[in-house]
Coordinates of C-alpha atoms in Angstrom, one line a residue:
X1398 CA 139.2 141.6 93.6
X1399 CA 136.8 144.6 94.8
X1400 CA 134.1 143.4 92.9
X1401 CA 130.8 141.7 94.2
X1402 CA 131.8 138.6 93.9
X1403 CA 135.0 139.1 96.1
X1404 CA 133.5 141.0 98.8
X1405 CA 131.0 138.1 98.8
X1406 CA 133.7 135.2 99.5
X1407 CA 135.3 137.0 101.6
X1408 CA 131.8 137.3 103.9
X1409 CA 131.4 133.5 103.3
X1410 CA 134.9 133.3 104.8
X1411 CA 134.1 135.2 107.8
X1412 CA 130.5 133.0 108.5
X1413 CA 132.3 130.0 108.1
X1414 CA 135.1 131.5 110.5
X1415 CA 132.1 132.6 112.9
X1416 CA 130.4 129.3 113.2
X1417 CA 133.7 127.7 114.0
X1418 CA 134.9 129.8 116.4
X1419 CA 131.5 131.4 118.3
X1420 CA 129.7 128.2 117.8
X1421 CA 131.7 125.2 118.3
X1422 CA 130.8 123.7 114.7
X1423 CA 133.8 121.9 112.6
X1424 CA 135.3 123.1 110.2
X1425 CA 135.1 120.2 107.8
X1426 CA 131.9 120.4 108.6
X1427 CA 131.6 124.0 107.6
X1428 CA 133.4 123.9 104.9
X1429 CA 131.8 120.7 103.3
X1430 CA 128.4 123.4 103.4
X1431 CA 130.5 126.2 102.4
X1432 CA 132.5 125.3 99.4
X1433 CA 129.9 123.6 97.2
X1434 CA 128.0 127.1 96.5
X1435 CA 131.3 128.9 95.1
X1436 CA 131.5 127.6 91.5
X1437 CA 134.6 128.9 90.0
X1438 CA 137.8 126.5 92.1
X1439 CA 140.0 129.1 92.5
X1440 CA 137.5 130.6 94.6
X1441 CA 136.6 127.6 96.5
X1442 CA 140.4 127.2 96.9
X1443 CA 140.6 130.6 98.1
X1444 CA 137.9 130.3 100.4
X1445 CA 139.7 127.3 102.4
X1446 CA 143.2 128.7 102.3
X1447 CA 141.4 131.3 103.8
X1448 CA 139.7 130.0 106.4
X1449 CA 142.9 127.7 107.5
X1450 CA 144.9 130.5 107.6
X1451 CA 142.8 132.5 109.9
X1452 CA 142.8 129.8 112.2
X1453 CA 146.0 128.5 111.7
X1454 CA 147.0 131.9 113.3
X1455 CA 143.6 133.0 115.0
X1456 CA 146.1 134.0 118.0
X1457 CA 148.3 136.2 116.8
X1458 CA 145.5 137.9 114.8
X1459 CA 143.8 138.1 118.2
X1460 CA 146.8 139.9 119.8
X1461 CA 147.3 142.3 116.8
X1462 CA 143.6 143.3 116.6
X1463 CA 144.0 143.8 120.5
X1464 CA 146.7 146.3 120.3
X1465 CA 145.3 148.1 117.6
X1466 CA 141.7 148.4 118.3
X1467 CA 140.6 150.9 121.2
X1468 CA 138.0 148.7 122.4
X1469 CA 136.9 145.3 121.7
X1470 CA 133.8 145.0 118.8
X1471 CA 131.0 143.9 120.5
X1472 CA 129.6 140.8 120.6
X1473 CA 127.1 141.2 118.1
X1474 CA 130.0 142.0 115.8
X1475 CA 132.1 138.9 115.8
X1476 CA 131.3 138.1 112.6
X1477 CA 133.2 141.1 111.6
X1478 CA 136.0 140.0 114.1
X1479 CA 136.1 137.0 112.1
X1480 CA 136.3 138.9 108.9
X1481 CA 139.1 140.9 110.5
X1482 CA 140.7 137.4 110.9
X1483 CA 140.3 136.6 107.2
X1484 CA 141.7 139.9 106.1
X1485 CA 144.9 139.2 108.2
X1486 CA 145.0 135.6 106.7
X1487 CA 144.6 136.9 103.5
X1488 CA 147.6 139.4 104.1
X1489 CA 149.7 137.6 106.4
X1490 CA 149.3 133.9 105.7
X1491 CA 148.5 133.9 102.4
X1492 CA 150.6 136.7 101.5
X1493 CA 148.1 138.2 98.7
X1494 CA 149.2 141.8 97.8
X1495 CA 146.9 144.8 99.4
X1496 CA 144.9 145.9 96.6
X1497 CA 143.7 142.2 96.0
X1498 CA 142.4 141.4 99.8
X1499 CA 141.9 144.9 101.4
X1500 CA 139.3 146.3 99.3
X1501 CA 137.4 143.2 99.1
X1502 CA 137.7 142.5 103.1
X1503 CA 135.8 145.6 104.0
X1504 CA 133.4 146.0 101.5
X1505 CA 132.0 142.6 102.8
X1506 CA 131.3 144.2 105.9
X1507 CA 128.6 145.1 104.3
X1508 CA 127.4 141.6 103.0
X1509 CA 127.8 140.7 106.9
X1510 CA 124.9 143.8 107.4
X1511 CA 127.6 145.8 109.3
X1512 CA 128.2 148.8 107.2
X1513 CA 129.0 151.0 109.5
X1514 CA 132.6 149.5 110.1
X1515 CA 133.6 149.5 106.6
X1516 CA 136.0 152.0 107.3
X1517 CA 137.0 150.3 110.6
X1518 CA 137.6 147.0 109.2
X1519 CA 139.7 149.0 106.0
X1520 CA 141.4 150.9 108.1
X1521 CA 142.5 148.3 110.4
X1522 CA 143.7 146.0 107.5
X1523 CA 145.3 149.2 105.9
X1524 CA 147.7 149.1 108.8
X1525 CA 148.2 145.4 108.5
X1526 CA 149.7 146.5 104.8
X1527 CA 152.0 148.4 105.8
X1528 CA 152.7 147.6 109.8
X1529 CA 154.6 144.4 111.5
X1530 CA 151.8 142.4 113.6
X1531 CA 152.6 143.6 117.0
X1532 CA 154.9 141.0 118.5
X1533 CA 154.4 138.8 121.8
X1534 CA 157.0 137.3 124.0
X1535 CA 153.8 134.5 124.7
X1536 CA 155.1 131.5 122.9
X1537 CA 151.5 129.8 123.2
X1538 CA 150.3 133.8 121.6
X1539 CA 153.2 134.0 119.0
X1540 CA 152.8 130.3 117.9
X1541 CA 148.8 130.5 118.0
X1542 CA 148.1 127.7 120.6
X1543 CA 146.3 127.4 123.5
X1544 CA 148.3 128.2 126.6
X1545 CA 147.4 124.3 127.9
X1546 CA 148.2 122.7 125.1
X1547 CA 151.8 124.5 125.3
X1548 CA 152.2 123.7 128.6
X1549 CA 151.1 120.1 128.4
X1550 CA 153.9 120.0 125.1
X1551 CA 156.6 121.3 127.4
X1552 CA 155.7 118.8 130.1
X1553 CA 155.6 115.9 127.5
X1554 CA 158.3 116.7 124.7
X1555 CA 160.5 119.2 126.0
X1556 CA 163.1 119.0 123.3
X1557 CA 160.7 119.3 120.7
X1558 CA 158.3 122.1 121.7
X1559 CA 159.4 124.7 119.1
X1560 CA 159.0 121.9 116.4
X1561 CA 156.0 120.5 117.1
X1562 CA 154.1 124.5 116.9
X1563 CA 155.6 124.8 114.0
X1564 CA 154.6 121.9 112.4
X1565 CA 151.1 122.8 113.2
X1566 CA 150.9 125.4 111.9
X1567 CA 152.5 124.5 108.1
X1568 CA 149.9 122.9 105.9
X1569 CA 150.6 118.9 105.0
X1570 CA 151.1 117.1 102.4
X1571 CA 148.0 115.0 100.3
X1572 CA 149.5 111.1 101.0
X1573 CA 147.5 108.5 99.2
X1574 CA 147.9 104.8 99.2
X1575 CA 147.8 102.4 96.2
X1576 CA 145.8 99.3 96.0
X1577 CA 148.2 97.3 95.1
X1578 CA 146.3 94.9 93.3
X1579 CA 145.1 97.2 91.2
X1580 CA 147.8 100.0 90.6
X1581 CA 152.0 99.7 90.8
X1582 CA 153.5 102.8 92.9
X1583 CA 156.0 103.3 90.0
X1584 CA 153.1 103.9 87.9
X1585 CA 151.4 106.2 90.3
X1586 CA 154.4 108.2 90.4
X1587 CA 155.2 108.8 87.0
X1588 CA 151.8 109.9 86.4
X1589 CA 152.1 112.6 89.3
X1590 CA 155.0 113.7 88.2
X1591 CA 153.5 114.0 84.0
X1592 CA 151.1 116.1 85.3
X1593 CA 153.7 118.5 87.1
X1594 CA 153.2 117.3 91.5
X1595 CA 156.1 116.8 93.0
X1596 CA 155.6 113.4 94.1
X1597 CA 158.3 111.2 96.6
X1598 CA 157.9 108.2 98.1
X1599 CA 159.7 106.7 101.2
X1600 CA 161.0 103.0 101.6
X1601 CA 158.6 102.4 105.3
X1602 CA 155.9 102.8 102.9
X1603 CA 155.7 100.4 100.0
X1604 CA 152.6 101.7 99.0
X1605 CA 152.8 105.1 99.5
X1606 CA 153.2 108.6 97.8
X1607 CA 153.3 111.8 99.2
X1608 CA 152.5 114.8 97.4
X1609 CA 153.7 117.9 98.3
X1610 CA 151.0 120.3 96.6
X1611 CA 147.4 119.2 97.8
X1612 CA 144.9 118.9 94.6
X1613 CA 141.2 118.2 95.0
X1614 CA 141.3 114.1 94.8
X1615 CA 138.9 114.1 91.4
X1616 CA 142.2 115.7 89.7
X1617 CA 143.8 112.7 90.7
X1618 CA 144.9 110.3 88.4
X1619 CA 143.7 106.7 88.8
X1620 CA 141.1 108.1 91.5
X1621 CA 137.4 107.3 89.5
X1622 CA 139.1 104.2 89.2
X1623 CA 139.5 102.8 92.8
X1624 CA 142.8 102.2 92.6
X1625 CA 143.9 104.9 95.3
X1626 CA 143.4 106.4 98.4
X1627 CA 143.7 109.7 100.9
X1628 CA 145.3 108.5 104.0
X1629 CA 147.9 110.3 105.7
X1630 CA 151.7 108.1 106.4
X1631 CA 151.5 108.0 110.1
X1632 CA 147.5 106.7 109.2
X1633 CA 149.1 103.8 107.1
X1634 CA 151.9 102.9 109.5
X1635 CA 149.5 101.7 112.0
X1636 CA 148.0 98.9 109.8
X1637 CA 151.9 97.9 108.9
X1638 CA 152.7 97.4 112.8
X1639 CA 149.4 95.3 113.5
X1640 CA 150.7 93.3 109.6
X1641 CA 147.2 91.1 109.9
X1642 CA 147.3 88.3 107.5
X1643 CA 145.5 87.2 104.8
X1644 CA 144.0 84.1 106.3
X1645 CA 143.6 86.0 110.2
X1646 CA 139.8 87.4 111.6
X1647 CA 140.3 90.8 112.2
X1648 CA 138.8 93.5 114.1
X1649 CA 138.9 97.4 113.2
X1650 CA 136.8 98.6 116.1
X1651 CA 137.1 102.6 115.5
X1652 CA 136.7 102.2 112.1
X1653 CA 135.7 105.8 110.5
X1654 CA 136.5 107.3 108.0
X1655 CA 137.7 103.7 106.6
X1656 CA 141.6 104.8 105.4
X1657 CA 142.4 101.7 107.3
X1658 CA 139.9 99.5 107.1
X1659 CA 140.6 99.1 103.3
X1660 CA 144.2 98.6 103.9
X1661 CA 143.3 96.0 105.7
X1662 CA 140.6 94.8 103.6
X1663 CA 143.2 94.6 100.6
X1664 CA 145.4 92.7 102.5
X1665 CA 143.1 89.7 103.2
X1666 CA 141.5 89.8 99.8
X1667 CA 142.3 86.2 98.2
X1668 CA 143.0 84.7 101.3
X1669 CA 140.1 83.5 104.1
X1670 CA 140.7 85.9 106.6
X1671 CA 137.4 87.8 107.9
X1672 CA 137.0 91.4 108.8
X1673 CA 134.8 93.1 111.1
X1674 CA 134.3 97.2 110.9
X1675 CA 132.8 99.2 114.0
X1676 CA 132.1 102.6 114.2
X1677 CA 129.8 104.3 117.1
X1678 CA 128.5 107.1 114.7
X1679 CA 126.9 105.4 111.4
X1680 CA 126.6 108.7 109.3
X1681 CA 130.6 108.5 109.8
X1682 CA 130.4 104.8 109.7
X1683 CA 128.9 105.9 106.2
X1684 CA 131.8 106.8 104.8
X1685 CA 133.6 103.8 105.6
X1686 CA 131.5 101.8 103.8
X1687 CA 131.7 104.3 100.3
X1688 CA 135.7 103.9 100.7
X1689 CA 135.3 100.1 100.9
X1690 CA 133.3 100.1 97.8
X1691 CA 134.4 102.8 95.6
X1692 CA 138.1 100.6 96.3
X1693 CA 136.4 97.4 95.3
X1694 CA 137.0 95.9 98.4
X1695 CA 133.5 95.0 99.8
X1696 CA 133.3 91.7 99.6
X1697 CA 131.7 89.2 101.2
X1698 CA 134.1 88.5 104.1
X1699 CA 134.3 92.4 105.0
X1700 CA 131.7 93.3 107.4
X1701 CA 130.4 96.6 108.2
X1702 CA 128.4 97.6 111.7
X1703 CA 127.1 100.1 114.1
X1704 CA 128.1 99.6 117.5
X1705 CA 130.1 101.1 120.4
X1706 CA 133.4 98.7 120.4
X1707 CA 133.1 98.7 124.2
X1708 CA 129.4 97.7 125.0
X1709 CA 130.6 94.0 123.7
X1710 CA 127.4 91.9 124.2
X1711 CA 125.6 94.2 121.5
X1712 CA 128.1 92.9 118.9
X1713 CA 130.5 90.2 119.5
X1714 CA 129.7 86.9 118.2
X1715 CA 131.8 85.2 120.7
X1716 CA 134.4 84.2 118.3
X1717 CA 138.1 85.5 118.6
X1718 CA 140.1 87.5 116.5
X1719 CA 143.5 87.0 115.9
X1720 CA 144.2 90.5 115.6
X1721 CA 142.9 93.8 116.7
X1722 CA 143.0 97.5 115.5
X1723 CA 142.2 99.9 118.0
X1724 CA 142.6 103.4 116.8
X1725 CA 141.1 105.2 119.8
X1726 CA 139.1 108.1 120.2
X1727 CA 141.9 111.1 121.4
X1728 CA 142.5 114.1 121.5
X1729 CA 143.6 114.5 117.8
X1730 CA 146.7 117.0 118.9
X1731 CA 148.9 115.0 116.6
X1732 CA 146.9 116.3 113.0
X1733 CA 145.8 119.9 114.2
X1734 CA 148.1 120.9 110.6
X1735 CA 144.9 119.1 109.1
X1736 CA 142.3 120.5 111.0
X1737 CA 143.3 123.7 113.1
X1738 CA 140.1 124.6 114.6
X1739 CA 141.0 121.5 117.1
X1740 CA 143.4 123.8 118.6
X1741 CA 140.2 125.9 119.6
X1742 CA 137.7 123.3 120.5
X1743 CA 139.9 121.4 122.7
X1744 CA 140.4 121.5 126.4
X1745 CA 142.7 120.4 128.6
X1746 CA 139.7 119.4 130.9
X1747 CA 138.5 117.2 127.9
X1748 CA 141.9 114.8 128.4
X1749 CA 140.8 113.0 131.1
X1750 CA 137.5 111.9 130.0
X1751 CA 138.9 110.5 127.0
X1752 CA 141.9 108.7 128.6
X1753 CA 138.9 106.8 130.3
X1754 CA 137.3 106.2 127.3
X1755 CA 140.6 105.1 126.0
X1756 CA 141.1 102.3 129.0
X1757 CA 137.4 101.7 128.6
X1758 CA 137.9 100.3 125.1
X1759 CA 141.3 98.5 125.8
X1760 CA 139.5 96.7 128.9
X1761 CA 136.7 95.7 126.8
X1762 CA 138.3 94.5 123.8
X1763 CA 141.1 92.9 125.0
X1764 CA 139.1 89.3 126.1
X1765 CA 138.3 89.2 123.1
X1766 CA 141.6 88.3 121.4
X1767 CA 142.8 84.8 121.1
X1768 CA 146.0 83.4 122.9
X1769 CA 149.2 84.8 121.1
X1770 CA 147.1 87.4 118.7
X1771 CA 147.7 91.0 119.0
X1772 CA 146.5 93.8 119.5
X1773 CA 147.7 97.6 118.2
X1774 CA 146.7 100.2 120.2
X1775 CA 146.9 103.8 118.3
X1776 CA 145.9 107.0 118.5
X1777 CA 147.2 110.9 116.4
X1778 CA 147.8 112.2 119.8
X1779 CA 151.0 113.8 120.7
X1780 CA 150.0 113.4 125.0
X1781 CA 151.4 111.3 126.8
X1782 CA 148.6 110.6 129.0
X1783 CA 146.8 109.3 125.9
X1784 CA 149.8 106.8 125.1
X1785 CA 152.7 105.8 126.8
X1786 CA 150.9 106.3 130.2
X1787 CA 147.4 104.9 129.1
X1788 CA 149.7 101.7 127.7
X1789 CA 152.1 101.3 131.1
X1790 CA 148.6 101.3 133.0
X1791 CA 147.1 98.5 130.9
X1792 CA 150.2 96.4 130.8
X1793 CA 150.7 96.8 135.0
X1794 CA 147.6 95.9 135.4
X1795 CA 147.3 92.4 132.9
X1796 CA 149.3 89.6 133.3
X1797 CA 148.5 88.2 129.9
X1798 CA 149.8 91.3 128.5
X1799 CA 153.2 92.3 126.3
X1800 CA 154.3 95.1 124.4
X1801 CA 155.9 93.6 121.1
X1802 CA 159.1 96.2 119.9
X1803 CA 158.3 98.0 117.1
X1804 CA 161.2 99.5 114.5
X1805 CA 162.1 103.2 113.9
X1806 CA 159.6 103.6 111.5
X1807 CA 156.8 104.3 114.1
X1808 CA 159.3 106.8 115.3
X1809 CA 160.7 108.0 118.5
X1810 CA 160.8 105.1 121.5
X1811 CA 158.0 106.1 124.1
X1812 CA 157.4 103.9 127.1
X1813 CA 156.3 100.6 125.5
X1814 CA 155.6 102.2 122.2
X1815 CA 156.6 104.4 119.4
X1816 CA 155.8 108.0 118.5
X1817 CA 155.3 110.0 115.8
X1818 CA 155.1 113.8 116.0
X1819 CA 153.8 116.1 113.7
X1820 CA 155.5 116.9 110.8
X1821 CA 158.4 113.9 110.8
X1822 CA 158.6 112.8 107.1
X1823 CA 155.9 114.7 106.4
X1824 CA 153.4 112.8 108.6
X1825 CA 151.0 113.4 111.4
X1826 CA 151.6 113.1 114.9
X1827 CA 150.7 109.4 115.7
X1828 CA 151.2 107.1 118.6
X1829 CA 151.8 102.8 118.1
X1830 CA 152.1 100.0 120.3
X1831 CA 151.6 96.5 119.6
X1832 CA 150.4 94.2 122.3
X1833 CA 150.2 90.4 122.2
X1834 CA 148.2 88.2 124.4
X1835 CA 149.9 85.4 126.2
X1836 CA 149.6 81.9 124.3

């Protein structure tokens, strides 16, 4: 592909790449600017295979480009650093041959307004044709993690450190959940599989199918109709261990993107039960409310709102729900195969602060369950500081307080809960456990 057009996704690649990794910016968010100018879908899915394979392995890519360059770019450069990145992807990753990526790669160098290292960035990718990537005895540099994330996974999970980097870095699976009441699984399935996916399903999840080939979700059959959902295994488990019925008042208080509160929504639909929606941020609340609807589940006894779950006189009407979903803000360490660039933004100095925020929520919402309702606290971290140890400090400190046992399907034991970790039966890295208030 050394036409225009190639040389020019290829530079999109690297700005997208740039913002994510000089800037801060997500790259969802990136991406979700990104994609909708590149008409043709192969290129768009080019363009993000791209971009997750450069971060996937930004590391090791970091480490080869270290060995072989004499001296670093400069800063004003890192764009073409992060079209260096792409062009290892590209060869490495993605395994496309040499005279589809390498041509392309470094004639964009000039659509980046560098053209003086064209024949830097084709020589260096030249190499990468026909060279090994220099090795490293790092784990954190071979695996392409951050050395505190490493460490804090040997601390925590000792036994499963190798399998848990791994996991990170292979892409996952599209999961999507039925509406029952609209759509049989069996159906579902044999419609997936018509149209050549390779679609399984597993008995913990009644209602769900994993796919093992991710397709843009408008391919999907039954999607334009409602009758479906995205929403990862480990996502849906969490609404199965809190089981709220269809008559119970229920409480999703970190609501965004919505995955869950549908679930529950279908599950009280034709009973009486009452449920209420939170989200802090209301352009991501937003979304929560286009799930409900494009699902057919916003009815009447499904309420939507704005607020911080913790700062409860600005919401609460001072009536108790029987059950509670909190699916707290974390670290997100358990889905980084979803979104890789959280290996790069986070910090290990960020923990702390939201293992406050964590206990800040728990404190606040927990008065407002009723005698014998429960409450699942959940997060897609894999730290333990964030789980097990955030839910033996709750329960030491409240005497109204119980962990109820939950089954293998939440995973591995972990203090009073369960854990999931990245990559078992396909899912993300989640944490469960289910408290219940004294009667």
């Amino acid at each position: 592909m050394n036409s225009p057009a190639g040389a020019a996704l290829r530079a999109r690649a690297a700005r997208v790449l740039a913002a994510v990794l000089g800037e801060g910016r997500s790259l969802k968010a990136m991406l979700g600017q990104a994609l909708p100018a590149v008409q043709d879908p192969r290129d768009r899915a080019l363009l993000e295979a791209i971009c997750f394979g450069a971060l996937r392995n930004r590391r090791r890519y970091d480490h080869a480009l270290s060995q072989w360059l004499a001296k670093p770019l400069a800063a004003r450069d890192f764009p073409v650093h992060c079209l260096l990145l792409a062009g290892l992807a590209q060869l490495d990753a993605l395994g496309l041959p040499a005279h589809a990526a390498v041509g392309a790669t470094a004639e964009a160098t000039r659509e980046l307004g560098r053209a003086p290292l064209v024949g830097l960035v084709n020589a260096l990718l030249r190499r990468a044709s026909r060279e090994p990537l220099p090795a490293s005895k790092d784990l954190a540099v071979s695996s392409s993690h951050p050395d505190w994330l490493v460490a804090a996974l040997y601390r925590d999970w000792p036994d499963q450190v190798a399998a848990v980097l791994e996991a990170n870095n292979r892409p996952a699976p599209l999961w999507l959940r039925v509406n029952a009441g609209q759509l049989g699984i069996d159906r579902l399935v044999r419609s997936l599989r018509e149209d050549g996916l390779a679609a399984t399903t597993l008995e913990a999840l009644p209602d769900a199918v994993r796919v093992e080939d991710p397709i843009p979700v408008e391919r999907l059959p039954f999607w334009h109709t409602g009758a479906l959902g995205v929403q990862d295994g480990a996502a849906q488990l969490a609404v199965h261990a809190l089981a709220p019925g269809p008559d119970e008042r229920v409480l999703d208080a970190c609501a965004a993107p919505g995955g869950k509160t549908a679930q529950i929504a279908e599950r009280l639909f034709g009973g009486h039960g009452e449920l209420l929606a939170l989200d802090i941020a209301s352009r991501r609340l937003a979304r929560v409310t286009e799930t409900l609807a494009r699902q057919g589940l916003a009815y009447d006894r499904v309420q939507v709102k704005v607020a911080d779950a913790a700062a409860v006189d600005t919401w609460w009407d001072g009536r108790s729900f029987d059950a509670i979903l909190l699916d707290a803000p974390c670290s997100a360490t358990g889905i980084i195969r979803r979104q890789p660039d959280i290996k790069w933004h986070r910090r290990a100095d960020d923990i702390p602060a939201l293992v406050a925020q964590q206990a800040r929520l728990l404190e606040a919402l927990w008065p407002l369950l009723r005698p014998g309702g429960r409450l699942l606290y959940a997060t897609c971290s894999v730290l333990r500081d964030e789980n097990e140890r955030q839910v033996e400090r709750f329960l030491a400190a409240r005497a109204d307080a119980a962990a109820v046992p939950l089954d293998d399907r939440f995973g591995r034991p972990s203090g009073a809960g369960r854990q999931r970790l990245p990559g078992e039966d396909g899912m993300d890295g989640f944490f469960y456990a289910l408290l219940r208030k004294s009667a």
